[in-house]
Structures are given as structure tokens and as C-alpha cells.
Coordinates of C-alpha atoms in Angstrom, one line a residue:
M7 CA -28.2 -24.4 0.6
G8 CA -29.3 -25.4 4.1
G9 CA -30.2 -22.6 6.5
Q10 CA -31.8 -21.8 9.8
A11 CA -34.1 -19.1 11.2
L12 CA -33.4 -16.4 13.7
P13 CA -36.1 -15.1 16.0
G14 CA -38.7 -13.3 14.0
G15 CA -38.3 -15.7 11.1
L16 CA -35.3 -14.0 9.4
P17 CA -33.6 -16.5 7.1
V18 CA -29.9 -17.2 7.6
S19 CA -27.5 -18.9 5.2
R20 CA -24.0 -20.1 6.2
R21 CA -21.1 -18.9 4.1
H22 CA -18.3 -17.7 6.4
P23 CA -14.8 -19.1 6.5
H24 CA -14.6 -19.2 10.3
L25 CA -17.6 -21.6 10.4
P26 CA -17.8 -25.2 9.3
D27 CA -20.6 -24.4 6.8
G28 CA -19.3 -21.0 5.7
A29 CA -20.6 -17.4 6.2
L30 CA -23.9 -16.3 7.6
V31 CA -26.0 -13.8 5.7
V32 CA -29.1 -12.3 7.2
H33 CA -31.8 -11.2 4.8
A34 CA -33.9 -8.6 6.4
G35 CA -35.9 -5.5 5.5
E36 CA -34.2 -2.1 6.1
Q37 CA -35.6 1.4 6.6
A38 CA -34.0 4.8 6.0
L39 CA -34.9 8.3 6.8
P40 CA -35.1 11.2 4.3
A41 CA -32.1 13.5 4.1
R42 CA -32.3 17.1 5.4
P43 CA -30.8 20.0 3.4
A44 CA -27.1 20.4 3.9
G45 CA -25.1 23.6 4.1
R46 CA -21.8 25.1 5.2
G47 CA -21.4 27.1 8.4
P48 CA -20.9 30.9 8.3
G49 CA -17.7 31.8 6.5
E50 CA -16.7 28.2 5.8
S51 CA -15.1 27.5 2.4
P52 CA -14.6 24.2 0.6
G53 CA -11.0 24.2 1.6
D54 CA -11.7 24.5 5.3
Q55 CA -11.1 21.4 7.4
V56 CA -11.2 20.5 11.1
L57 CA -9.4 17.7 12.7
H58 CA -11.8 16.8 15.5
S59 CA -15.5 17.3 15.9
P60 CA -16.1 18.7 19.5
D61 CA -19.7 17.3 19.8
P62 CA -21.2 14.0 18.7
P63 CA -22.7 14.5 15.2
G64 CA -26.3 14.0 14.4
G65 CA -27.4 14.4 18.0
L66 CA -26.5 10.7 18.8
R67 CA -26.0 9.6 22.3
P68 CA -25.1 6.1 23.5
S69 CA -28.1 4.0 24.4
P70 CA -28.8 4.0 28.1
R71 CA -30.3 0.5 28.0
R72 CA -28.4 -2.3 29.6
R73 CA -26.7 -4.7 27.2
R74 CA -24.6 -7.8 27.5
G75 CA -20.9 -7.0 27.4
A76 CA -18.0 -9.1 28.7
G77 CA -20.4 -10.8 31.1
A78 CA -24.2 -11.2 31.6
G79 CA -25.8 -8.1 33.2
Q80 CA -22.9 -5.8 32.6
E81 CA -23.6 -2.3 31.2
R82 CA -21.8 -1.1 28.1
P83 CA -18.7 0.9 29.3
P84 CA -18.8 4.7 28.8
V85 CA -18.1 5.9 25.2
S86 CA -14.4 6.6 24.8
G87 CA -14.6 8.4 21.5
R88 CA -13.3 5.3 19.8
F89 CA -15.0 2.9 17.5
L90 CA -17.1 0.1 19.0
G91 CA -15.1 -2.5 20.7
C92 CA -11.7 -1.0 19.8
R93 CA -8.7 -1.1 22.0
E94 CA -7.0 2.0 23.5
V95 CA -3.4 0.8 23.2
E96 CA -1.6 -0.4 20.1
A97 CA 0.5 -3.0 21.9
G98 CA -0.9 -6.5 21.4
S99 CA -3.3 -5.3 18.7
R100 CA -3.7 -7.0 15.3
A101 CA -5.1 -4.0 13.4
V102 CA -5.2 -0.2 13.6
L103 CA -8.2 2.1 12.9
L104 CA -7.2 5.5 11.7
G105 CA -9.5 8.5 11.3
L106 CA -8.7 10.8 8.3
P107 CA -10.9 13.9 8.5
L108 CA -9.9 15.4 5.1
D109 CA -12.4 17.6 3.3
V110 CA -10.6 19.8 0.8
T111 CA -11.3 18.8 -2.8
G112 CA -15.0 17.7 -2.7
C113 CA -17.4 19.1 -5.2
G114 CA -20.7 18.1 -3.5
R115 CA -22.1 18.7 0.0
A116 CA -19.6 19.8 2.6
G117 CA -19.0 18.0 5.9
V118 CA -17.2 14.7 5.2
K119 CA -14.5 15.9 7.6
E120 CA -17.0 15.0 10.3
G121 CA -17.4 11.5 9.0
P122 CA -14.9 9.7 11.3
A123 CA -16.4 11.1 14.5
A124 CA -20.0 10.4 13.2
V125 CA -19.2 6.7 12.4
R126 CA -17.5 6.2 15.7
Q127 CA -20.4 7.6 17.6
A128 CA -23.0 5.6 15.5
S129 CA -21.0 2.4 16.2
Q130 CA -22.1 2.6 19.9
F131 CA -25.6 1.6 18.8
L132 CA -24.3 -1.7 17.4
E133 CA -23.3 -4.9 19.3
E134 CA -19.6 -5.9 19.2
Y135 CA -20.9 -9.4 18.4
S136 CA -22.2 -10.0 14.9
L137 CA -25.2 -12.3 15.0
S138 CA -25.0 -12.9 11.3
L139 CA -21.3 -13.8 11.3
R140 CA -21.3 -15.5 14.7
A141 CA -18.1 -13.6 15.7
D142 CA -17.1 -10.7 17.9
F143 CA -15.4 -7.6 16.6
R144 CA -13.4 -7.3 19.9
D145 CA -11.6 -10.5 19.0
V146 CA -10.1 -8.7 16.0
A147 CA -8.1 -6.6 18.5
V148 CA -8.3 -3.3 16.7
F149 CA -6.5 -0.3 18.2
D150 CA -8.4 3.0 17.4
A151 CA -5.7 5.6 17.0
L152 CA -8.4 8.3 16.7
D153 CA -7.9 11.0 14.0
L154 CA -4.5 11.6 12.4
P155 CA -3.5 15.3 12.7
L156 CA -3.4 16.8 9.2
P157 CA -1.8 20.2 8.4
P158 CA -4.5 22.7 7.6
G159 CA -4.3 24.3 4.1
N160 CA -1.6 21.9 3.0
L161 CA -3.0 19.1 0.8
P162 CA 0.4 17.7 -0.2
G163 CA 1.5 17.6 3.4
A164 CA -1.8 16.0 4.5
L165 CA -1.4 13.2 1.9
K166 CA 2.2 12.6 2.9
A167 CA 1.2 12.4 6.5
I168 CA -1.4 9.8 5.7
E169 CA 1.0 7.7 3.6
D170 CA 3.7 7.8 6.2
E171 CA 1.4 6.7 9.0
A172 CA -0.2 4.0 6.9
G173 CA 3.3 2.8 6.0
R174 CA 4.3 2.6 9.6
V175 CA 1.2 0.6 10.5
L176 CA 1.7 -1.9 7.7
A177 CA 5.4 -2.2 8.3
A178 CA 4.5 -3.3 11.8
R179 CA 2.6 -6.2 10.2
L180 CA -0.7 -4.8 11.4
A181 CA -3.9 -4.6 9.3
L182 CA -5.2 -1.1 8.5
L183 CA -8.7 0.2 8.7
A184 CA -9.2 3.9 7.7
L185 CA -12.2 6.2 8.1
G186 CA -12.6 9.3 5.9
G187 CA -13.0 12.0 5.1
E188 CA -13.1 12.5 1.4
H189 CA -12.2 9.7 -1.1
L190 CA -8.8 11.3 -1.9
V191 CA -7.4 9.7 1.3
T192 CA -7.5 6.3 -0.6
L193 CA -4.5 7.4 -2.8
P194 CA -1.8 7.7 -0.1
L195 CA -3.3 4.6 1.6
V196 CA -2.9 2.5 -1.6
R197 CA 0.6 3.9 -2.1
A198 CA 1.6 2.7 1.3
A199 CA -0.1 -0.7 0.8
A200 CA 1.5 -1.2 -2.7
A201 CA 4.9 -0.5 -1.3
R202 CA 4.4 -3.2 1.3
Y203 CA 2.5 -5.7 -0.8
P204 CA 3.8 -6.2 -4.4
G205 CA 1.1 -7.2 -6.9
L206 CA -1.6 -5.4 -4.9
R207 CA -5.1 -5.3 -6.3
V208 CA -7.7 -2.7 -5.4
L209 CA -11.5 -3.4 -5.0
Q210 CA -13.6 -0.2 -5.1
L211 CA -17.3 -0.2 -4.0
D212 CA -18.6 3.2 -5.2
A213 CA -21.4 4.9 -7.1
H214 CA -18.9 7.1 -9.0
A215 CA -16.0 5.9 -11.2
D216 CA -13.7 8.7 -9.9
L217 CA -11.6 8.2 -13.0
A218 CA -11.3 11.8 -14.3
D219 CA -7.8 12.8 -15.3
Q220 CA -8.4 16.3 -13.8
Y221 CA -11.3 18.0 -12.0
G222 CA -11.4 21.8 -12.0
G223 CA -7.9 21.7 -13.4
E224 CA -6.6 19.7 -10.5
P225 CA -5.2 16.2 -10.8
L226 CA -5.7 15.3 -7.1
T227 CA -9.3 15.4 -6.1
H228 CA -12.0 13.0 -4.9
A229 CA -13.2 12.8 -8.5
T230 CA -9.8 11.8 -9.9
V231 CA -8.6 9.6 -7.0
M232 CA -9.2 6.2 -8.7
R233 CA -7.5 7.4 -11.9
R234 CA -4.4 8.0 -9.8
V235 CA -4.9 4.7 -8.0
A236 CA -5.2 2.9 -11.4
E237 CA -1.9 4.5 -12.5
E238 CA -0.3 3.5 -9.2
V239 CA -1.2 -0.3 -9.3
G240 CA -1.2 -0.8 -13.1
P241 CA -3.8 -1.8 -15.8
G242 CA -6.3 -4.5 -14.8
R243 CA -5.6 -4.3 -11.1
L244 CA -8.4 -1.9 -10.1
I245 CA -11.8 -3.7 -9.8
Q246 CA -14.8 -1.4 -9.7
A247 CA -18.2 -2.4 -8.4
G248 CA -21.4 -0.4 -7.9
I249 CA -20.4 2.2 -10.5
R250 CA -23.4 4.0 -11.9
S251 CA -22.1 7.5 -12.6
G252 CA -19.2 8.7 -14.8
T253 CA -18.3 10.6 -18.0
A254 CA -17.6 9.3 -21.4
E255 CA -13.9 9.9 -20.8
E256 CA -14.0 7.9 -17.6
A257 CA -15.9 5.0 -19.3
A258 CA -13.2 4.9 -22.1
F259 CA -10.4 4.9 -19.5
A260 CA -12.2 2.1 -17.6
E261 CA -12.6 -0.1 -20.6
A262 CA -8.9 -0.1 -21.2
N263 CA -7.5 0.0 -17.7
T264 CA -10.0 -1.3 -15.0
L265 CA -12.6 -4.0 -14.6
W266 CA -16.3 -3.1 -13.9
V267 CA -18.2 -5.9 -12.1
D268 CA -21.5 -6.5 -10.4
P269 CA -20.6 -9.0 -7.6
R270 CA -24.3 -9.1 -6.5
T271 CA -24.9 -11.6 -9.4
P272 CA -23.3 -15.1 -9.4
A273 CA -21.5 -14.4 -12.7
G274 CA -20.2 -11.0 -11.4
L275 CA -19.1 -12.5 -8.1
E276 CA -17.1 -15.2 -9.8
E277 CA -15.5 -12.6 -12.1
T278 CA -14.6 -10.5 -9.1
R279 CA -13.1 -13.5 -7.3
R280 CA -11.0 -14.5 -10.4
A281 CA -9.6 -10.9 -10.6
L282 CA -8.6 -10.8 -6.9
R283 CA -7.9 -14.4 -5.9
G284 CA -4.3 -15.1 -5.0
H285 CA -3.3 -11.4 -4.6
P286 CA -3.1 -9.0 -1.7
V287 CA -6.2 -6.7 -1.9
Y288 CA -6.9 -3.2 -0.8
L289 CA -10.7 -2.5 -0.3
T290 CA -12.1 1.0 -0.6
V291 CA -15.8 1.6 0.2
D292 CA -17.4 4.9 -0.7
I293 CA -20.6 4.8 1.3
D294 CA -22.5 6.3 -1.7
V295 CA -22.3 2.8 -3.2
L296 CA -25.5 2.5 -1.2
D297 CA -28.7 3.9 -2.6
P298 CA -29.7 7.3 -1.0
A299 CA -32.7 5.5 0.6
F300 CA -30.2 3.7 2.8
A301 CA -27.4 6.3 2.9
P302 CA -28.8 9.8 2.4
G303 CA -25.8 11.5 4.2
V304 CA -23.2 11.6 1.4
S305 CA -21.6 14.4 -0.4
C306 CA -22.8 13.3 -3.9
P307 CA -25.9 11.1 -3.8
E308 CA -26.6 8.9 -6.8
P309 CA -29.9 6.9 -7.2
A310 CA -30.3 3.3 -8.1
G311 CA -27.6 2.0 -5.7
W312 CA -27.1 -1.0 -3.5
T313 CA -29.0 -1.8 -0.4
T314 CA -27.1 -2.2 2.9
G315 CA -27.9 -5.9 2.9
E316 CA -26.4 -6.3 -0.6
A317 CA -23.2 -4.6 0.4
L318 CA -22.8 -6.8 3.4
A319 CA -23.6 -10.0 1.4
V320 CA -21.0 -9.1 -1.2
L321 CA -18.3 -8.6 1.5
S322 CA -19.4 -11.9 3.1
A323 CA -19.0 -13.7 -0.2
L324 CA -15.4 -12.3 -0.6
A325 CA -14.3 -13.1 3.0
D326 CA -11.6 -15.5 1.9
L327 CA -9.7 -12.9 -0.1
E328 CA -6.4 -11.6 1.3
V329 CA -7.5 -8.1 2.2
V330 CA -4.5 -6.3 3.8
A331 CA -6.1 -2.9 4.3
L332 CA -9.4 -1.1 3.8
D333 CA -11.1 2.3 4.1
L334 CA -14.6 3.6 4.3
V335 CA -15.1 7.2 3.1
E336 CA -17.5 10.0 2.2
V337 CA -20.0 9.9 5.1
C338 CA -21.4 13.5 5.3
P339 CA -23.0 14.0 8.8
P340 CA -24.6 17.4 8.0
A341 CA -26.8 15.7 5.3
D342 CA -27.4 12.6 7.4
A343 CA -30.9 12.8 9.0
G344 CA -31.1 10.5 11.9
A345 CA -27.5 9.3 11.4
A346 CA -28.8 6.5 9.1
T347 CA -25.7 6.7 6.9
A348 CA -23.3 6.7 9.8
V349 CA -25.0 3.7 11.3
A350 CA -24.8 1.8 8.0
A351 CA -21.2 2.7 7.7
A352 CA -20.4 1.5 11.2
R353 CA -22.1 -1.8 10.5
I354 CA -20.2 -2.2 7.2
L355 CA -16.9 -1.4 9.0
R356 CA -17.6 -3.8 11.9
D357 CA -18.5 -6.6 9.6
A358 CA -15.6 -6.0 7.3
G359 CA -13.2 -6.1 10.2
I360 CA -14.6 -9.4 11.3
L361 CA -14.7 -10.9 7.8
F362 CA -11.2 -10.0 6.8
F363 CA -9.2 -9.7 10.0
H364 CA -10.7 -12.0 12.5
P365 CA -8.1 -14.5 13.8

């Protein structure tokens, strides 16, 4: 395949549907910082949750350097608390970004309730324009609705609130992007999408199968969420990639009900495309699909994962699928030294928005 070089000699290959020759993939080295120990605050229990983080997580502040915005020489506007390049009003938007700071059922490191705020803050260090995709996230016209208020101490109520709001967004013919929070938020989001789009398929990028029938005696947790999703959409309609952790019970359920693929390989990519092509698709990205070297700030780190570049390349290769909604979950800021995970998550979310929802 023909290519070109960016400054510094980085190779670029075209394979994007919005370009004559397809999308662009940049192959470059990446660095990550080691994780610091995580812990709960005084008196905080696993069931505690907050709806907003009062201070920017990870000590991040927007860059003071001048950058090109709408015109040459313009400074980046002040941080609004919204994700990079997002709109402040829903009218005229094509998509809605919704923060879901749920952190109730997790069994690992606490703090994913701070994920939406951390990813929004980290996004300010990116450009709205993607050099690799040759497209601008602002052109997607995403309204950032900030965080959805969730009733404290009421898990059923929180899940219903998420499903109701997702249903409202999708009924308005808007695309939906969601930021968790724990992975359980995917269940009500999928329910809303399945009600709107018959024949829905789900693509899960994750280190963990999340197919347990119960965890700690509970059927609704971040370790059981994809079992409930598989039951919701039906056998063969959940496609799982990046999985490298699970029990014998989960493996047996997967063999009969889901499809495990590795879309980083040509054969695995084609298998993934065959399973999803021609159907509406819900995409869920658990950030721990990345190796801890690239995403240390997660609740349950699992070695031998993907690189950030591999995740971006997989999404680029699937850009012509009919993705109707997506989420990105499980960023854990208290364990995220240098905000490396939040920045990776922001990059994945920006690129996914361009790839799947750019006009």
C-alpha cells in the first residue's frame, strides 16, 4: 500500500472512508509512566459515588502555549469543563457526549467515578484536528451534556436514569458517546440502543470477559455486565476482542454464545467485519484493553494487552461499520500517574468520534 511520511519520518498509510485512498494510520512509538499506588479516601466505601469532581484530576492544567484554533494565531479558548471541541448546546448537534460517573460494583481499585472529568480534562492537551485521520473533531458537532445526575445509593435507579437518557438521545436521531464510570453503565446503554436499532451487534474491546453470571452473589456488576448484554442482544451478537482474563465458566459461556476475535491480525479483522457488517453496532471500550504500560490508571490492570496504536488502528480499520453509539469506561484517575491513561482515553474517544460520526 502506498504511503507518505509525516515530519520526523513517521510512516502514514491511507485507509479512511472520508479520503479517496482510505484511512490514515500513524505508526509511532509511545511512552507511558508507572502507576502510583491507589487508595480510597478516609471513610470511603466501595458503594460511595460522587457525581462531579470539583478539581481537575491528576493535576492537569490546560497548556498555556498558543495553538492554532479556528484561525491562525488564535489561542485555545478557556476550558469549559467539556470534552475537547464539544458544543455547549444540543440544538444543531449531531451527537451527544454523556458522562456517567458510576462507581458502585467494582472489585478493583476505586475511583472510576472520576473518569469522565479526568478524560475531559486530558482532552485539552490534544488537537481538535486529527493529523492521522485528516479530519476535525469539531465537525462531528458533539454536544457535551456533562455528567448525568445519578441517585446516590440507588443502583437500579441509576441504571434506569442512564437508559432513559440514552433512549431520549437516540430517539432524537443523535449519535451517543458515553464516558464511564464503571463498565456496568454499558448495560442500560445497550438496552436503549437495542430498543432503537433492531438486530444490534455489540463490539467489546476489553481485557476481561465480564461474562460471570454472578459476582459476589450479585447479577449486576462490572464483572457480569457482558453476560447481561449477551442475554439482551442474543447468541452470536456479542463480539469480544482483547480478552485475556476470565474464568472457566466464562470461557464456556463465550464458546456457546459470543465470538472472540483478534482484529489486530488480518484474519481476525476479517472475522470481525463479517460478524458486524450490515448491522447496527454498539461499541464499548474498556480502557484496560490497553496494556498497563500504556494505561496504568485502571481499576483491574491485566498484562499483555494492546498498545494505544493497535487500538487506534483497529478502530480505523472498522470505520465503515454502522456504529450508532459507543462508550469508553474504567479510567481510574487515582491510579493514573501523569494522566497517561486519561490522555490515551481522550485520544481514542476523539478518533472514534471522527471515524464513526464525522459527516
